[in-house]
């Protein structure tokens, strides 16, 4: 898992030609994406929907 990146409760890593987003607490794969930017954008959407986070909080 090279290029792994932790973003809040999510982990993004490259595997078998896909950028994978995994919810680390549940060890559940949320999705697979063609680009790292697509994966990061999806995590950003998940984090925006999380009401417990502050808008200025940095996660990635």
PDB file of N, CA and C in Angstrom:
ATOM      1  N   UNK A   1       0.826  -1.183   0.000  1.00  0.00           N
ATOM      2  CA  UNK A   1       0.000   0.000   0.000  1.00  0.00           C
ATOM      3  C   UNK A   1       0.868   1.243   0.000  1.00  0.00           C
ATOM      4  N   UNK A   2       1.475   1.548  -1.070  1.00  0.00           N
ATOM      5  CA  UNK A   2       2.251   2.775  -1.203  1.00  0.00           C
ATOM      6  C   UNK A   2       1.306   3.956  -1.324  1.00  0.00           C
ATOM      7  N   UNK A   3       1.793   5.116  -0.983  1.00  0.00           N
ATOM      8  CA  UNK A   3       1.028   6.353  -1.096  1.00  0.00           C
ATOM      9  C   UNK A   3      -0.220   6.349  -0.232  1.00  0.00           C
ATOM     10  N   UNK A   4      -0.244   5.607   0.851  1.00  0.00           N
ATOM     11  CA  UNK A   4      -1.397   5.604   1.750  1.00  0.00           C
ATOM     12  C   UNK A   4      -1.488   6.946   2.454  1.00  0.00           C
ATOM     13  N   UNK A   5      -2.698   7.427   2.625  1.00  0.00           N
ATOM     14  CA  UNK A   5      -2.939   8.709   3.269  1.00  0.00           C
ATOM     15  C   UNK A   5      -4.132   8.571   4.193  1.00  0.00           C
ATOM     16  N   UNK A   6      -3.985   9.058   5.417  1.00  0.00           N
ATOM     17  CA  UNK A   6      -5.061   9.005   6.400  1.00  0.00           C
ATOM     18  C   UNK A   6      -5.790  10.341   6.386  1.00  0.00           C
ATOM     19  N   UNK A   7      -7.094  10.316   6.238  1.00  0.00           N
ATOM     20  CA  UNK A   7      -7.920  11.526   6.259  1.00  0.00           C
ATOM     21  C   UNK A   7      -9.062  11.302   7.235  1.00  0.00           C
ATOM     22  N   UNK A   8      -8.915  11.805   8.441  1.00  0.00           N
ATOM     23  CA  UNK A   8      -9.950  11.577   9.451  1.00  0.00           C
ATOM     24  C   UNK A   8     -10.100  10.090   9.708  1.00  0.00           C
ATOM     25  N   UNK A   9     -11.310   9.593   9.557  1.00  0.00           N
ATOM     26  CA  UNK A   9     -11.601   8.175   9.769  1.00  0.00           C
ATOM     27  C   UNK A   9     -11.414   7.353   8.504  1.00  0.00           C
ATOM     28  N   UNK A  10     -10.887   7.955   7.456  1.00  0.00           N
ATOM     29  CA  UNK A  10     -10.761   7.288   6.157  1.00  0.00           C
ATOM     30  C   UNK A  10      -9.295   7.124   5.777  1.00  0.00           C
ATOM     31  N   UNK A  11      -9.021   6.058   5.059  1.00  0.00           N
ATOM     32  CA  UNK A  11      -7.688   5.811   4.530  1.00  0.00           C
ATOM     33  C   UNK A  11      -7.806   5.723   3.017  1.00  0.00           C
ATOM     34  N   UNK A  12      -6.874   6.367   2.327  1.00  0.00           N
ATOM     35  CA  UNK A  12      -6.833   6.331   0.863  1.00  0.00           C
ATOM     36  C   UNK A  12      -5.509   5.705   0.468  1.00  0.00           C
ATOM     37  N   UNK A  13      -5.577   4.705  -0.407  1.00  0.00           N
ATOM     38  CA  UNK A  13      -4.353   4.044  -0.855  1.00  0.00           C
ATOM     39  C   UNK A  13      -4.545   3.504  -2.270  1.00  0.00           C
ATOM     40  N   UNK A  14      -3.420   3.252  -2.956  1.00  0.00           N
ATOM     41  CA  UNK A  14      -3.424   2.753  -4.326  1.00  0.00           C
ATOM     42  C   UNK A  14      -3.226   1.249  -4.312  1.00  0.00           C
ATOM     43  N   UNK A  15      -4.133   0.526  -4.990  1.00  0.00           N
ATOM     44  CA  UNK A  15      -4.064  -0.925  -5.016  1.00  0.00           C
ATOM     45  C   UNK A  15      -4.668  -1.452  -6.318  1.00  0.00           C
ATOM     46  N   UNK A  16      -3.912  -2.250  -7.039  1.00  0.00           N
ATOM     47  CA  UNK A  16      -4.383  -2.907  -8.267  1.00  0.00           C
ATOM     48  C   UNK A  16      -4.968  -1.926  -9.287  1.00  0.00           C
ATOM     49  N   UNK A  17      -4.335  -0.756  -9.426  1.00  0.00           N
ATOM     50  CA  UNK A  17      -4.770   0.214 -10.426  1.00  0.00           C
ATOM     51  C   UNK A  17      -5.907   1.117  -9.990  1.00  0.00           C
ATOM     52  N   UNK A  18      -6.322   1.019  -8.730  1.00  0.00           N
ATOM     53  CA  UNK A  18      -7.425   1.833  -8.207  1.00  0.00           C
ATOM     54  C   UNK A  18      -6.983   2.572  -6.957  1.00  0.00           C
ATOM     55  N   UNK A  19      -7.551   3.749  -6.749  1.00  0.00           N
ATOM     56  CA  UNK A  19      -7.405   4.465  -5.484  1.00  0.00           C
ATOM     57  C   UNK A  19      -8.575   4.037  -4.623  1.00  0.00           C
ATOM     58  N   UNK A  20      -8.288   3.427  -3.499  1.00  0.00           N
ATOM     59  CA  UNK A  20      -9.291   2.844  -2.627  1.00  0.00           C
ATOM     60  C   UNK A  20      -9.518   3.756  -1.424  1.00  0.00           C
ATOM     61  N   UNK A  21     -10.799   3.966  -1.080  1.00  0.00           N
ATOM     62  CA  UNK A  21     -11.169   4.701   0.126  1.00  0.00           C
ATOM     63  C   UNK A  21     -11.757   3.687   1.099  1.00  0.00           C
ATOM     64  N   UNK A  22     -11.158   3.632   2.298  1.00  0.00           N
ATOM     65  CA  UNK A  22     -11.603   2.653   3.296  1.00  0.00           C
ATOM     66  C   UNK A  22     -11.906   3.363   4.601  1.00  0.00           C
ATOM     67  N   UNK A  23     -13.027   3.013   5.203  1.00  0.00           N
ATOM     68  CA  UNK A  23     -13.378   3.495   6.534  1.00  0.00           C
ATOM     69  C   UNK A  23     -12.580   2.656   7.520  1.00  0.00           C
ATOM     70  N   UNK A  24     -11.615   3.271   8.185  1.00  0.00           N
ATOM     71  CA  UNK A  24     -10.643   2.509   8.959  1.00  0.00           C
ATOM     72  C   UNK A  24     -11.237   1.837  10.186  1.00  0.00           C
ATOM     73  N   UNK A  25     -12.164   2.479  10.860  1.00  0.00           N
ATOM     74  CA  UNK A  25     -12.740   1.892  12.066  1.00  0.00           C
ATOM     75  C   UNK A  25     -13.477   0.593  11.791  1.00  0.00           C
ATOM     76  N   UNK A  26     -14.206   0.556  10.689  1.00  0.00           N
ATOM     77  CA  UNK A  26     -14.982  -0.630  10.337  1.00  0.00           C
ATOM     78  C   UNK A  26     -14.243  -1.527   9.338  1.00  0.00           C
ATOM     79  N   UNK A  27     -13.088  -1.052   8.867  1.00  0.00           N
ATOM     80  CA  UNK A  27     -12.312  -1.759   7.845  1.00  0.00           C
ATOM     81  C   UNK A  27     -13.177  -2.106   6.641  1.00  0.00           C
ATOM     82  N   UNK A  28     -13.993  -1.124   6.232  1.00  0.00           N
ATOM     83  CA  UNK A  28     -14.941  -1.291   5.134  1.00  0.00           C
ATOM     84  C   UNK A  28     -14.528  -0.404   3.961  1.00  0.00           C
ATOM     85  N   UNK A  29     -14.430  -0.994   2.772  1.00  0.00           N
ATOM     86  CA  UNK A  29     -14.098  -0.222   1.572  1.00  0.00           C
ATOM     87  C   UNK A  29     -15.332   0.553   1.132  1.00  0.00           C
ATOM     88  N   UNK A  30     -15.177   1.862   1.026  1.00  0.00           N
ATOM     89  CA  UNK A  30     -16.270   2.746   0.644  1.00  0.00           C
ATOM     90  C   UNK A  30     -16.376   2.862  -0.875  1.00  0.00           C
ATOM     91  N   UNK A  31     -15.223   2.860  -1.557  1.00  0.00           N
ATOM     92  CA  UNK A  31     -15.232   2.993  -3.010  1.00  0.00           C
ATOM     93  C   UNK A  31     -13.837   2.871  -3.595  1.00  0.00           C
ATOM     94  N   UNK A  32     -13.814   2.696  -4.924  1.00  0.00           N
ATOM     95  CA  UNK A  32     -12.558   2.642  -5.677  1.00  0.00           C
ATOM     96  C   UNK A  32     -12.659   3.664  -6.798  1.00  0.00           C
ATOM     97  N   UNK A  33     -11.568   4.399  -7.008  1.00  0.00           N
ATOM     98  CA  UNK A  33     -11.572   5.520  -7.938  1.00  0.00           C
ATOM     99  C   UNK A  33     -10.361   5.469  -8.858  1.00  0.00           C
ATOM    100  N   UNK A  34     -10.499   6.075 -10.028  1.00  0.00           N
ATOM    101  CA  UNK A  34      -9.422   6.082 -11.015  1.00  0.00           C
ATOM    102  C   UNK A  34      -8.280   7.005 -10.628  1.00  0.00           C
ATOM    103  N   UNK A  35      -8.596   8.106  -9.955  1.00  0.00           N
ATOM    104  CA  UNK A  35      -7.547   9.060  -9.584  1.00  0.00           C
ATOM    105  C   UNK A  35      -7.579   9.337  -8.086  1.00  0.00           C
ATOM    106  N   UNK A  36      -6.442   9.775  -7.575  1.00  0.00           N
ATOM    107  CA  UNK A  36      -6.362  10.134  -6.160  1.00  0.00           C
ATOM    108  C   UNK A  36      -7.241  11.340  -5.868  1.00  0.00           C
ATOM    109  N   UNK A  37      -7.315  12.281  -6.806  1.00  0.00           N
ATOM    110  CA  UNK A  37      -8.171  13.457  -6.614  1.00  0.00           C
ATOM    111  C   UNK A  37      -9.631  13.059  -6.452  1.00  0.00           C
ATOM    112  N   UNK A  38     -10.097  12.093  -7.258  1.00  0.00           N
ATOM    113  CA  UNK A  38     -11.474  11.613  -7.132  1.00  0.00           C
ATOM    114  C   UNK A  38     -11.711  11.015  -5.752  1.00  0.00           C
ATOM    115  N   UNK A  39     -10.752  10.242  -5.265  1.00  0.00           N
ATOM    116  CA  UNK A  39     -10.862   9.626  -3.938  1.00  0.00           C
ATOM    117  C   UNK A  39     -10.884  10.698  -2.851  1.00  0.00           C
ATOM    118  N   UNK A  40      -9.996  11.683  -2.954  1.00  0.00           N
ATOM    119  CA  UNK A  40      -9.955  12.767  -1.960  1.00  0.00           C
ATOM    120  C   UNK A  40     -11.246  13.576  -1.977  1.00  0.00           C
ATOM    121  N   UNK A  41     -11.796  13.811  -3.160  1.00  0.00           N
ATOM    122  CA  UNK A  41     -13.053  14.550  -3.263  1.00  0.00           C
ATOM    123  C   UNK A  41     -14.183  13.792  -2.583  1.00  0.00           C
ATOM    124  N   UNK A  42     -14.226  12.484  -2.724  1.00  0.00           N
ATOM    125  CA  UNK A  42     -15.265  11.680  -2.087  1.00  0.00           C
ATOM    126  C   UNK A  42     -15.131  11.744  -0.567  1.00  0.00           C
ATOM    127  N   UNK A  43     -13.911  11.656  -0.069  1.00  0.00           N
ATOM    128  CA  UNK A  43     -13.687  11.766   1.371  1.00  0.00           C
ATOM    129  C   UNK A  43     -14.128  13.140   1.854  1.00  0.00           C
ATOM    130  N   UNK A  44     -13.850  14.177   1.084  1.00  0.00           N
ATOM    131  CA  UNK A  44     -14.260  15.531   1.463  1.00  0.00           C
ATOM    132  C   UNK A  44     -15.776  15.616   1.600  1.00  0.00           C
ATOM    133  N   UNK A  45     -16.501  14.970   0.701  1.00  0.00           N
ATOM    134  CA  UNK A  45     -17.965  14.959   0.779  1.00  0.00           C
ATOM    135  C   UNK A  45     -18.419  14.252   2.057  1.00  0.00           C
ATOM    136  N   UNK A  46     -17.812  13.112   2.356  1.00  0.00           N
ATOM    137  CA  UNK A  46     -18.165  12.389   3.582  1.00  0.00           C
ATOM    138  C   UNK A  46     -17.901  13.259   4.806  1.00  0.00           C
ATOM    139  N   UNK A  47     -16.766  13.943   4.826  1.00  0.00           N
ATOM    140  CA  UNK A  47     -16.399  14.745   5.983  1.00  0.00           C
ATOM    141  C   UNK A  47     -17.293  15.973   6.120  1.00  0.00           C
ATOM    142  N   UNK A  48     -17.764  16.539   5.013  1.00  0.00           N
ATOM    143  CA  UNK A  48     -18.686  17.673   5.064  1.00  0.00           C
ATOM    144  C   UNK A  48     -20.008  17.261   5.701  1.00  0.00           C
ATOM    145  N   UNK A  49     -20.422  16.034   5.460  1.00  0.00           N
ATOM    146  CA  UNK A  49     -21.681  15.540   6.005  1.00  0.00           C
ATOM    147  C   UNK A  49     -21.574  15.170   7.479  1.00  0.00           C
ATOM    148  N   UNK A  50     -20.359  15.087   8.010  1.00  0.00           N
ATOM    149  CA  UNK A  50     -20.138  14.747   9.407  1.00  0.00           C
ATOM    150  C   UNK A  50     -20.356  15.995  10.257  1.00  0.00           C
ATOM    151  N   UNK A  51     -21.463  16.041  10.971  1.00  0.00           N
ATOM    152  CA  UNK A  51     -21.831  17.230  11.740  1.00  0.00           C
ATOM    153  C   UNK A  51     -20.901  17.506  12.914  1.00  0.00           C
ATOM    154  N   UNK A  52     -20.129  16.527  13.343  1.00  0.00           N
ATOM    155  CA  UNK A  52     -19.248  16.700  14.495  1.00  0.00           C
ATOM    156  C   UNK A  52     -17.949  17.405  14.174  1.00  0.00           C
ATOM    157  N   UNK A  53     -17.686  17.698  12.933  1.00  0.00           N
ATOM    158  CA  UNK A  53     -16.415  18.323  12.543  1.00  0.00           C
ATOM    159  C   UNK A  53     -16.575  19.844  12.402  1.00  0.00           C
ATOM    160  N   UNK A  54     -15.495  20.531  12.737  1.00  0.00           N
ATOM    161  CA  UNK A  54     -15.476  21.966  12.550  1.00  0.00           C
ATOM    162  C   UNK A  54     -15.061  22.275  11.118  1.00  0.00           C
ATOM    163  N   UNK A  55     -15.603  23.351  10.590  1.00  0.00           N
ATOM    164  CA  UNK A  55     -15.338  23.709   9.192  1.00  0.00           C
ATOM    165  C   UNK A  55     -13.858  23.956   8.926  1.00  0.00           C
ATOM    166  N   UNK A  56     -13.137  24.499   9.888  1.00  0.00           N
ATOM    167  CA  UNK A  56     -11.730  24.827   9.686  1.00  0.00           C
ATOM    168  C   UNK A  56     -10.794  23.663  10.009  1.00  0.00           C
ATOM    169  N   UNK A  57     -11.335  22.533  10.434  1.00  0.00           N
ATOM    170  CA  UNK A  57     -10.515  21.387  10.826  1.00  0.00           C
ATOM    171  C   UNK A  57      -9.796  20.787   9.628  1.00  0.00           C
ATOM    172  N   UNK A  58      -8.508  20.521   9.791  1.00  0.00           N
ATOM    173  CA  UNK A  58      -7.718  19.885   8.756  1.00  0.00           C
ATOM    174  C   UNK A  58      -7.649  18.388   9.018  1.00  0.00           C
ATOM    175  N   UNK A  59      -7.926  17.572   7.984  1.00  0.00           N
ATOM    176  CA  UNK A  59      -7.931  16.135   8.177  1.00  0.00           C
ATOM    177  C   UNK A  59      -6.942  15.416   7.283  1.00  0.00           C
ATOM    178  N   UNK A  60      -6.573  16.003   6.168  1.00  0.00           N
ATOM    179  CA  UNK A  60      -5.660  15.335   5.214  1.00  0.00           C
ATOM    180  C   UNK A  60      -4.356  16.095   5.113  1.00  0.00           C
TER     181      UNK A  60
END
